[in-house]
PDB file of C-alpha atoms in Angstrom:
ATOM      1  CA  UNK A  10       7.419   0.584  17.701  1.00  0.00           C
ATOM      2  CA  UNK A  11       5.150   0.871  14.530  1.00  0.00           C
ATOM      3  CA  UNK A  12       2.588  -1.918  14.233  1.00  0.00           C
ATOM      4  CA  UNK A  13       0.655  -1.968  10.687  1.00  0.00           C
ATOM      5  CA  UNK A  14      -2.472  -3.678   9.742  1.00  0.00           C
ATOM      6  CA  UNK A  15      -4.253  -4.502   6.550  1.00  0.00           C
ATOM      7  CA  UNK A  16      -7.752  -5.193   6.005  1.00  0.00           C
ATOM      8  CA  UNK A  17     -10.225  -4.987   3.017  1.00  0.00           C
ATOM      9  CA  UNK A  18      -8.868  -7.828   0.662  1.00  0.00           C
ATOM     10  CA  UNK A  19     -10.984 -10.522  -1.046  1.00  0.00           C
ATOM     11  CA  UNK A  20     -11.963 -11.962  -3.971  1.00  0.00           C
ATOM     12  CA  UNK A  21     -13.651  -9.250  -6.922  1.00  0.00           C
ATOM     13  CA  UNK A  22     -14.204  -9.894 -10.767  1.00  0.00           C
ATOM     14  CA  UNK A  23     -12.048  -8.184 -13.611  1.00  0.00           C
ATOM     15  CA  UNK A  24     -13.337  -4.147 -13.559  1.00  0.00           C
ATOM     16  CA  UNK A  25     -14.585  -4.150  -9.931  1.00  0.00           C
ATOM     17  CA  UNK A  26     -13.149  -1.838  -7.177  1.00  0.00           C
ATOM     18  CA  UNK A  27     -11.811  -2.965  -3.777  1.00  0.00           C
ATOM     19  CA  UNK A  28     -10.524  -0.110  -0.644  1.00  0.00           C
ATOM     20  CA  UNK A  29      -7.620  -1.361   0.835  1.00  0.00           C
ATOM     21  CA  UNK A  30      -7.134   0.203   4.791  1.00  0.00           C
ATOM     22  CA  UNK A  31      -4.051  -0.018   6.901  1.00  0.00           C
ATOM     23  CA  UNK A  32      -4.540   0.630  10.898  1.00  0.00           C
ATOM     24  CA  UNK A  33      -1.480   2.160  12.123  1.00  0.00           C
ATOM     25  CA  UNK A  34      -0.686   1.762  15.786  1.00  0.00           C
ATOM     26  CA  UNK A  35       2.303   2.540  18.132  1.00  0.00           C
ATOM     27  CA  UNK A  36       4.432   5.729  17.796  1.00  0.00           C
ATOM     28  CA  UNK A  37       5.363   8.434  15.224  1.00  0.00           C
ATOM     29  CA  UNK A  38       2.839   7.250  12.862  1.00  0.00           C
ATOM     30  CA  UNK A  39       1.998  10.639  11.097  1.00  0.00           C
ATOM     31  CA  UNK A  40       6.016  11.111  10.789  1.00  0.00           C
ATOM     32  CA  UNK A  41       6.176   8.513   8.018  1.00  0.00           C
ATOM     33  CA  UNK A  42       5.997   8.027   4.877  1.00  0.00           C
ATOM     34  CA  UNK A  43       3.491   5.395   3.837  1.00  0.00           C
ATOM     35  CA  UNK A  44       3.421   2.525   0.704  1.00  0.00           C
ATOM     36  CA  UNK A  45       2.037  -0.035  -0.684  1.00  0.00           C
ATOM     37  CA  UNK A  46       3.587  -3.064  -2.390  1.00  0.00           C
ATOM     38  CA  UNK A  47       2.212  -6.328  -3.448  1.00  0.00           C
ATOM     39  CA  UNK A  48       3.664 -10.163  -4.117  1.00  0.00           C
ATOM     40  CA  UNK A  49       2.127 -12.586  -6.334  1.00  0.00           C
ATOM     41  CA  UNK A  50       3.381 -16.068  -5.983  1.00  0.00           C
ATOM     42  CA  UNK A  51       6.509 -16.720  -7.303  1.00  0.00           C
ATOM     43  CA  UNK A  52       7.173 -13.110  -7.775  1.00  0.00           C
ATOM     44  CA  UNK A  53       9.324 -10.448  -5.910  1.00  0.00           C
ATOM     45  CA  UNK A  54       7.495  -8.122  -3.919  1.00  0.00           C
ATOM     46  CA  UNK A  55       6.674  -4.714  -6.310  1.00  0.00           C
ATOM     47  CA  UNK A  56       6.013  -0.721  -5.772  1.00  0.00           C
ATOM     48  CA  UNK A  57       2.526   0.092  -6.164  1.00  0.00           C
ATOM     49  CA  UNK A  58       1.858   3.164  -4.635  1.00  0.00           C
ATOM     50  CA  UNK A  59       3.777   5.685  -1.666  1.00  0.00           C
ATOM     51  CA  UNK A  60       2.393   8.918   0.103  1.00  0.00           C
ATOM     52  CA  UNK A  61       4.331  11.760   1.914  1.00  0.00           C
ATOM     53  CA  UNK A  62       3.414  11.873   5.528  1.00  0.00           C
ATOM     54  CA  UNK A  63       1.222  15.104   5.183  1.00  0.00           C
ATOM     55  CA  UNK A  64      -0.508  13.769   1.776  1.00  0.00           C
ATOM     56  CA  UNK A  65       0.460  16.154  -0.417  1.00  0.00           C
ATOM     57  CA  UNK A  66       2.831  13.799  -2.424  1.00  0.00           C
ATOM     58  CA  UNK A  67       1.792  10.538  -4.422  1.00  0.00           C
ATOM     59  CA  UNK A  68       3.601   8.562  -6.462  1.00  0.00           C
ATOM     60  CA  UNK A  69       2.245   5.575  -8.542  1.00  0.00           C
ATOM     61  CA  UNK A  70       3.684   2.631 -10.099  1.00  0.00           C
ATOM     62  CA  UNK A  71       3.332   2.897 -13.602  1.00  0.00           C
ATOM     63  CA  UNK A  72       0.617  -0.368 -14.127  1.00  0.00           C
ATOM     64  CA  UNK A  73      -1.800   1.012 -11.654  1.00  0.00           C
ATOM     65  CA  UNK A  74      -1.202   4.657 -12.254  1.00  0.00           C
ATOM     66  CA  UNK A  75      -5.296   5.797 -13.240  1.00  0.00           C
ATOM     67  CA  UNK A  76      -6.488   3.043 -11.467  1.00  0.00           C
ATOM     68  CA  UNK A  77      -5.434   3.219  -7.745  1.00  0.00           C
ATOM     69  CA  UNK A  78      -5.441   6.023  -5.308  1.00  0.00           C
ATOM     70  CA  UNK A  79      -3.371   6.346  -2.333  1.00  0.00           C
ATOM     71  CA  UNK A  80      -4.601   8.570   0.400  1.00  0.00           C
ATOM     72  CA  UNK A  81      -3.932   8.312   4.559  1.00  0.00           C
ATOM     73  CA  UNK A  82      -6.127  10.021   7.638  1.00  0.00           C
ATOM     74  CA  UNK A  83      -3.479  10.792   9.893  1.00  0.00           C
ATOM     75  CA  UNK A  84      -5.862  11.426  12.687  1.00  0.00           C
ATOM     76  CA  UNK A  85      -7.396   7.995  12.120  1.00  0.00           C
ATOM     77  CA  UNK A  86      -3.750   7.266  11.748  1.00  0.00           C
ATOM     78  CA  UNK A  87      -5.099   4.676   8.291  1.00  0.00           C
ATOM     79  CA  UNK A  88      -3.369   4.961   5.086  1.00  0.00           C
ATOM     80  CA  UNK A  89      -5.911   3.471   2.174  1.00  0.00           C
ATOM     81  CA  UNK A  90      -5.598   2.219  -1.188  1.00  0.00           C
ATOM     82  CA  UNK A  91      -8.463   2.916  -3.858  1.00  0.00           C
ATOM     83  CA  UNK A  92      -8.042   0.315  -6.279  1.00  0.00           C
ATOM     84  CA  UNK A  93     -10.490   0.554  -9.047  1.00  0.00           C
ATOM     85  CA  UNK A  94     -10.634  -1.333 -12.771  1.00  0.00           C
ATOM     86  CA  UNK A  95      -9.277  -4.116 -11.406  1.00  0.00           C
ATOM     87  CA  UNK A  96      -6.848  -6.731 -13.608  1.00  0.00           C
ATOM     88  CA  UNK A  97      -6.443 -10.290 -12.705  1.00  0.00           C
ATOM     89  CA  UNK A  98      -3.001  -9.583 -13.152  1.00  0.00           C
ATOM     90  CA  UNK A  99      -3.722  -7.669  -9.744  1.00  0.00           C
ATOM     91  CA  UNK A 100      -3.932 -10.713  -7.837  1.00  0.00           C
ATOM     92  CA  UNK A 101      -1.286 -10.147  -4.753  1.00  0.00           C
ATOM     93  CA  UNK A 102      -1.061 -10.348  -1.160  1.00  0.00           C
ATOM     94  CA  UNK A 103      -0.821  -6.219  -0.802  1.00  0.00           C
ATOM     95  CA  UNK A 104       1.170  -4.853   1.844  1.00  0.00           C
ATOM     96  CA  UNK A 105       1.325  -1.859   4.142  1.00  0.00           C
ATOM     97  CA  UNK A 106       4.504  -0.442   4.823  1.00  0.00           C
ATOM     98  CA  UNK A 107       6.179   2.766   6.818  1.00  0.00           C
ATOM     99  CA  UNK A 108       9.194   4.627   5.225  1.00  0.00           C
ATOM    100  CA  UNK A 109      11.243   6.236   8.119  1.00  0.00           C
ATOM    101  CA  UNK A 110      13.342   9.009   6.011  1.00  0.00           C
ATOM    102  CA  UNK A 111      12.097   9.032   2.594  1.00  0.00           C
ATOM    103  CA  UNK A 112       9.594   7.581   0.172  1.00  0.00           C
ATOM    104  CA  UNK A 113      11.271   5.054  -1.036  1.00  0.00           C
ATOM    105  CA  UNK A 114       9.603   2.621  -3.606  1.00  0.00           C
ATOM    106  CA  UNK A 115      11.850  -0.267  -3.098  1.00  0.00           C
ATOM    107  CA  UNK A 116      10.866  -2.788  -0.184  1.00  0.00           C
ATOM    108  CA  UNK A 117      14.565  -2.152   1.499  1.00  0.00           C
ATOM    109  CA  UNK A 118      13.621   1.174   2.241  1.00  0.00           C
ATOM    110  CA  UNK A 119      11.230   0.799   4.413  1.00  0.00           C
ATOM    111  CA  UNK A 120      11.073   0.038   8.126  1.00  0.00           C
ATOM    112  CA  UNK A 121       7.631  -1.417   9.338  1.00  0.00           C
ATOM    113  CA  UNK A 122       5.317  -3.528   7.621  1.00  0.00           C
ATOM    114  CA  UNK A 123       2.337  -5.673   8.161  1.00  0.00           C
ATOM    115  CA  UNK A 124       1.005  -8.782   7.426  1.00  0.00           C
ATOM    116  CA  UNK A 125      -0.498  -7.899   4.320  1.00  0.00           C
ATOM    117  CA  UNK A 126      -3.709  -8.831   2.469  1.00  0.00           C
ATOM    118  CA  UNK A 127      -4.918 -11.198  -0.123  1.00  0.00           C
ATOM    119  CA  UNK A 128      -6.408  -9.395  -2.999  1.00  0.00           C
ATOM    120  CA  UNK A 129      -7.655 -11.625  -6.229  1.00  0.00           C
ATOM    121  CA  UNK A 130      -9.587 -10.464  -9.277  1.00  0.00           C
ATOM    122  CA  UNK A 131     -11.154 -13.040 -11.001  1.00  0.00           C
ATOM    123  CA  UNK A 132     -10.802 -13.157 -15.034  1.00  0.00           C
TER     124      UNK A 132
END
């Protein structure tokens, strides 16, 4: 099995920068597909950003496209998220997930996720 883990969340002001990390364990990592999505409360869970498993394909939900930047170290195993100009409309628990097949950008499509972390920008 795939076991994911976030880390890097916290508390940042409006126009501040946070690097998400995700710790990939178990087997096949480097064969998927990686995302990230993000829930606010009260909200469904949302795209932000998914990477092919070699890196050479991004794509970007449209609010954070300029602002956040995917990447992954396969031989870390670690995908990342770069987000930069933070909104407080950011605010989320952010999640790591592992896409199987394809890179999906719907939460049904993928197959492993973890617990996710708490990011919040303050206004």
């Amino acid at each position: 099995q795939v076991q994911l883990v976030e880390s890097g969340g916290g508390l940042v002001q409006a126009g501040g920068s946070l690097r998400l990390s995700c710790a990939a364990s178990g087997r096949f990592f480097s064969s998927y597909a990686m995302g990230w999505f993000r829930q606010a409360p009260g909200k469904e869970r949302e795209f932000v950003a998914a990477i092919s498993w070699s890196g050479g394909t991004t794509y970007y939900a449209d609010p954070v496209k300029g602002r956040f930047t995917i990447s992954r170290d396969n031989a870390k195993t670690t995908v990342y998220l770069q987000m930069n100009s933070l909104k407080f409309e950011d605010t989320a628990v952010y999640y790591c997930a592992a896409d199987l097949s394809t890179m999906g950008r719907k939460p049904d499509e993928y197959d492993y996720w973890g617990q996710g972390t708490q990011v919040t920008v303050s206004s």
